[in-house]
Amino acid sequence: DLLEYEHFVDSDTASIPIKATAEDPGAKIIINEEVAQIGVSEKVIDLSKTASGEIKSVPISVESVDGYTTNYIVLIKKLSTYLQALTTDIGTITPSFNKEVETYSTSFISESNTIVITATPEDENSTIVIDDIIGQNKSISVNINETKNVTIEVKNGASGSRTYSLAITHKPSNNSYLKSLSFNPDNLAPPFTPIETDYIYTYNHSLNQATVNWAADHEKATIDIIVDGISQRVPNSGSAVLPLPNRDIAVSIVVTAEDTTSIKNYKISGKYTKCSDNSIKDLKSSWPITKINDTTYKFSFNRDTLEGFVEVTTNCEYASIRINGQTLGSHIVRKTLTLEPKDTTISVDILAENGNV
């Protein structure tokens, strides 16, 4: 007595046979509006042009010998076993999703070990099973440096199913940035930014050490500080005293990410500024001495005081002192002299650390 029927087939079904048998062996049967047959009719229905999710309507007419007609209809629906989309909340799957492709991979970098898969079926009536758990979403736990293979099965309302696979790799962090870097005294240029890796730190003879403070941006990154080729492993964040000799130095702060392959080298060129002061702080002599100007002094002696000394002290402790053409030392120098009994000039030259006389 039912006049309408439904039949479900898999989405890749190209054709299906329908056989209709009349209750009256003499009745005419017409399937899909084609040639009538008596008693029994069998027809192969072409589904090649019926897309997944579409319905193919197949009319069946039965005409009795007395001319009475009953019309039936069979609704054939293709049920998809395809996914419409496959995504993760972190990272991107490769290759780009194509429902015909069944094998994928993805990787992610995260402090959390959890990644969420979302599998959307092409047919909303399909059932999704992810690693034996029914549902379109599933959280997957993957440890760092681990790869986990996940299966996603699509089951339709017929007997069909399709299985996709997704290999998920949890990669270690590739963050090799410094979060902060500072010097005290603060002579660093340019001002620190995590992206900039080349800096200059200037200092002079008055500064013999500086305090360096640093912190890596990622807690699992490692840091090595290299000063003039000598390397030392230091904590992820901390501070240290940097000796400053009277010369240029080269400092590198090397940050190695958790993945051990991503490395960033922050280079600090220590530039020593030589003292330019070539002035005299104090001038002493065993002979009476009178200052005429900044560079000229007058002294007096007699035959009883031909032997004496001159003592020179410079303002800059790194300035060299030359008396009568002889370089004697730096900062404080005393020279004993024996003079001729005549007017005499004593030459005192101050050579600054930067070469100025």
XYZ file of C-alpha atoms in Angstrom:
357
model
C 0.000 0.000 0.000
C 3.054 2.341 0.346
C 3.590 4.404 -2.777
C 6.945 6.080 -1.954
C 10.180 4.405 -0.969
C 13.700 5.557 -0.122
C 16.887 3.766 -0.942
C 20.388 4.861 0.093
C 23.567 4.091 -1.839
C 27.211 5.039 -1.484
C 28.369 8.197 -3.227
C 30.596 6.285 -5.646
C 27.726 4.029 -6.858
C 27.455 4.440 -10.643
C 24.259 2.436 -11.204
C 21.722 0.286 -9.407
C 19.213 -2.354 -10.710
C 15.537 -2.064 -9.780
C 13.213 -5.017 -10.190
C 9.450 -4.610 -9.901
C 7.010 -7.590 -9.806
C 3.303 -6.977 -10.258
C 0.785 -8.636 -7.954
C -1.194 -9.462 -11.115
C 1.061 -11.401 -13.532
C -0.769 -9.792 -16.445
C -0.242 -6.193 -15.350
C 2.036 -3.820 -17.233
C 5.022 -2.349 -15.404
C 6.817 0.782 -16.536
C 10.043 1.756 -14.733
C 11.458 5.239 -15.221
C 8.983 5.989 -18.011
C 10.515 3.454 -20.358
C 9.087 0.466 -22.281
C 6.401 -1.432 -20.417
C 6.884 -5.077 -19.491
C 4.329 -7.635 -18.391
C 4.382 -9.039 -14.866
C 7.998 -8.343 -14.043
C 10.235 -5.456 -15.030
C 13.901 -4.948 -14.310
C 15.837 -1.786 -15.069
C 19.373 -0.558 -14.336
C 19.224 3.038 -13.116
C 22.178 5.227 -14.099
C 23.512 7.222 -11.145
C 26.759 8.450 -12.731
C 25.411 11.987 -13.062
C 23.829 12.058 -9.627
C 26.056 13.937 -7.254
C 26.683 12.990 -3.665
C 23.785 14.151 -1.519
C 21.402 14.396 -4.480
C 18.253 12.338 -4.895
C 17.407 10.348 -8.007
C 13.614 9.905 -8.425
C 12.573 6.714 -10.193
C 8.820 6.473 -11.064
C 7.225 3.011 -11.377
C 3.743 2.577 -12.893
C 1.645 -0.591 -12.659
C -1.368 -0.835 -14.994
C -3.794 -3.674 -14.304
C -5.536 -5.638 -17.086
C -8.716 -3.707 -16.420
C -6.926 -0.388 -16.960
C -6.398 0.727 -13.357
C -2.965 2.347 -12.737
C -0.989 2.664 -9.517
C 2.042 4.981 -9.400
C 4.989 4.324 -7.134
C 8.204 6.296 -6.700
C 11.597 5.197 -5.456
C 13.867 7.960 -4.126
C 17.500 6.922 -4.475
C 19.850 9.101 -2.427
C 23.600 9.035 -2.713
C 25.223 9.210 0.708
C 28.722 10.662 0.848
C 31.688 9.089 2.575
C 33.767 12.193 1.968
C 34.919 14.871 4.313
C 34.106 18.439 3.395
C 36.913 19.854 5.519
C 39.684 18.769 7.853
C 41.304 21.368 10.126
C 43.290 21.738 13.333
C 43.174 24.619 15.797
C 46.983 25.024 15.543
C 49.083 24.746 12.412
C 48.081 23.881 8.862
C 47.590 20.468 7.314
C 49.523 19.437 4.224
C 48.762 18.963 1.449
C 45.862 21.420 1.239
C 42.646 19.576 1.917
C 41.064 17.740 -1.008
C 38.303 15.270 -0.250
C 39.814 12.772 -2.680
C 43.127 12.784 -0.792
C 43.092 10.586 2.294
C 46.558 11.080 3.831
C 47.667 14.292 5.562
C 50.202 15.594 8.022
C 50.597 18.633 10.228
C 52.989 19.979 12.815
C 52.586 22.505 15.575
C 54.640 24.440 18.107
C 52.959 25.082 21.420
C 53.545 25.070 25.151
C 50.453 22.856 25.347
C 50.574 19.229 24.223
C 46.980 19.372 22.965
C 45.779 19.972 19.416
C 42.105 19.862 18.349
C 41.016 18.144 15.126
C 37.776 19.140 13.406
C 36.433 16.840 10.684
C 33.384 18.136 8.809
C 31.483 15.564 6.699
C 30.253 16.367 3.225
C 26.911 14.787 4.155
C 25.522 16.129 7.405
C 23.950 12.749 8.111
C 27.298 10.973 8.009
C 28.940 9.787 11.202
C 32.520 10.829 11.997
C 34.710 8.517 14.066
C 38.090 9.913 15.178
C 40.350 7.279 16.717
C 37.325 5.111 17.576
C 35.465 8.027 19.205
C 32.297 9.295 17.524
C 32.289 13.045 16.982
C 33.481 15.719 14.590
C 35.920 17.252 17.103
C 38.590 15.571 19.145
C 41.480 16.787 21.297
C 44.691 14.879 20.643
C 47.587 14.861 23.107
C 51.025 14.843 21.454
C 54.269 15.218 23.396
C 57.157 17.343 22.114
C 59.178 15.520 19.411
C 56.399 12.922 19.125
C 54.372 12.082 16.014
C 50.913 10.640 16.479
C 48.873 9.096 13.653
C 45.139 9.756 13.841
C 42.435 8.016 11.790
C 39.236 9.783 10.768
C 36.489 7.492 9.476
C 33.420 8.780 7.630
C 30.421 6.428 7.767
C 27.298 7.110 5.703
C 23.772 5.787 6.243
C 24.363 2.994 3.776
C 27.199 0.536 4.110
C 29.937 2.817 2.889
C 32.842 4.305 4.800
C 36.066 6.126 4.037
C 39.134 6.511 6.227
C 41.429 9.505 6.298
C 44.703 9.680 8.222
C 46.472 12.628 9.815
C 50.041 12.451 11.169
C 50.520 15.087 13.885
C 54.002 16.139 15.023
C 54.597 18.340 18.063
C 57.735 20.290 17.281
C 59.914 21.978 19.903
C 59.983 25.765 19.974
C 62.047 27.617 17.381
C 62.026 30.837 19.434
C 65.618 32.036 19.675
C 64.894 35.659 20.608
C 66.056 37.599 23.610
C 63.210 39.255 25.466
C 65.433 41.838 27.134
C 69.058 42.993 27.160
C 70.519 45.889 29.134
C 73.865 47.246 30.318
C 74.660 49.288 33.404
C 75.957 51.923 32.757
C 73.568 52.199 29.835
C 75.867 52.997 26.905
C 74.264 50.504 24.511
C 73.263 51.703 21.048
C 70.830 51.382 19.430
C 68.244 50.732 22.177
C 67.549 47.003 22.477
C 64.823 45.330 20.443
C 64.484 41.535 20.072
C 64.799 41.766 16.279
C 67.989 43.860 16.163
C 71.143 41.761 16.657
C 74.022 44.264 16.237
C 74.926 46.767 18.963
C 77.774 49.010 20.117
C 78.744 49.582 23.744
C 81.066 52.556 24.321
C 83.289 53.127 27.354
C 86.550 54.827 28.362
C 89.324 54.499 30.912
C 87.047 55.631 33.745
C 84.887 52.503 33.376
C 86.475 49.136 34.068
C 83.348 46.971 34.274
C 79.672 46.906 33.343
C 76.711 44.796 34.486
C 74.911 42.873 31.741
C 71.279 41.772 32.229
C 69.504 39.404 29.834
C 66.406 37.214 29.491
C 65.430 34.772 26.755
C 61.956 35.069 25.272
C 61.345 31.304 25.624
C 61.945 29.488 28.883
C 63.530 26.454 27.195
C 66.040 28.386 25.101
C 69.715 28.175 26.131
C 72.156 31.097 26.263
C 75.914 31.266 25.804
C 77.890 34.474 26.336
C 81.136 34.732 24.380
C 83.681 37.415 25.286
C 86.689 37.701 22.960
C 86.259 34.062 21.894
C 85.800 32.606 25.396
C 82.342 31.047 25.788
C 80.331 30.417 28.937
C 76.876 28.823 29.299
C 74.648 31.037 31.468
C 71.093 30.745 32.833
C 68.057 31.451 30.646
C 67.830 34.826 32.355
C 70.251 36.558 34.680
C 73.030 39.105 35.044
C 76.817 39.139 35.086
C 79.698 41.573 35.516
C 81.599 42.224 32.290
C 85.244 43.371 32.751
C 86.151 46.257 30.431
C 89.850 46.399 29.478
C 91.432 49.473 27.897
C 90.779 48.196 24.387
C 87.944 47.115 22.138
C 86.210 43.842 22.984
C 83.764 41.549 21.165
C 80.748 40.154 23.028
C 78.182 37.709 21.636
C 75.027 36.515 23.348
C 74.013 33.362 21.501
C 70.441 32.149 22.005
C 69.676 28.578 20.921
C 66.005 27.624 20.664
C 64.516 24.469 22.123
C 64.724 22.820 18.692
C 68.561 23.258 18.872
C 68.685 24.404 15.223
C 67.228 27.918 15.462
C 70.015 30.189 16.688
C 70.235 33.952 17.036
C 73.519 35.739 17.737
C 73.284 39.133 19.410
C 76.626 40.876 18.792
C 77.859 43.710 21.018
C 80.979 45.516 19.843
C 82.682 47.035 22.878
C 84.307 50.277 21.657
C 86.976 51.702 23.942
C 87.329 55.494 23.688
C 90.944 56.452 24.364
C 91.644 59.376 26.663
C 92.410 62.620 24.786
C 93.541 64.621 27.828
C 97.214 65.578 27.540
C 97.243 68.204 30.260
C 99.448 68.355 33.350
C 97.828 67.984 36.722
C 100.923 68.843 38.728
C 104.534 69.850 38.021
C 107.149 69.699 40.773
C 110.857 70.460 40.701
C 113.758 70.696 43.102
C 114.389 74.115 41.578
C 112.118 77.087 42.225
C 109.511 77.064 39.471
C 107.058 79.691 38.258
C 104.141 79.074 35.894
C 104.045 81.462 32.949
C 101.093 79.812 31.109
C 99.631 76.341 30.558
C 102.677 75.160 28.607
C 105.515 77.388 29.848
C 107.270 77.424 33.221
C 110.340 79.287 34.435
C 112.870 77.953 36.904
C 116.162 79.188 38.264
C 119.334 77.488 39.523
C 122.995 78.235 40.264
C 126.261 76.381 40.343
C 125.407 74.902 43.712
C 122.099 73.448 42.458
C 123.018 71.957 39.105
C 121.619 68.575 40.121
C 117.904 68.262 40.739
C 114.695 66.646 39.561
C 111.470 67.285 37.691
C 108.249 65.398 38.636
C 105.258 65.450 36.281
C 101.716 64.216 37.031
C 99.125 64.070 34.235
C 95.344 64.357 34.554
C 94.856 61.189 32.484
C 96.505 58.178 34.039
C 97.087 56.644 30.586
C 98.989 59.612 29.153
C 102.710 59.033 28.487
C 105.381 61.464 29.687
C 108.519 62.335 27.739
C 111.251 64.525 29.287
C 113.980 65.892 27.070
C 112.972 63.444 24.341
C 113.044 60.361 26.560
C 109.742 58.548 27.203
C 109.786 57.629 30.866
C 106.347 56.293 31.734
C 102.771 57.371 32.282
C 100.751 59.449 34.720
C 103.487 60.191 37.289
C 107.153 60.434 36.366
C 110.200 61.837 38.206
C 113.474 62.420 36.365
C 116.782 63.430 37.909
C 118.773 65.944 35.846
C 122.264 67.420 35.993
C 122.278 70.819 34.337
C 125.015 72.829 32.657
C 125.896 76.159 34.306
C 124.035 78.115 31.644
C 120.476 78.909 30.634
C 118.731 75.617 29.992
C 115.411 74.454 28.553
C 113.783 71.290 29.890
C 111.293 69.811 27.390
C 108.273 67.970 28.811
C 105.913 66.308 26.286
C 102.581 64.743 27.255
C 101.328 62.090 24.832
C 97.592 61.450 25.359
C 96.251 57.912 25.088
C 94.673 58.784 21.727
C 98.022 60.052 20.380
C 97.572 63.783 20.820
C 100.746 65.550 22.040
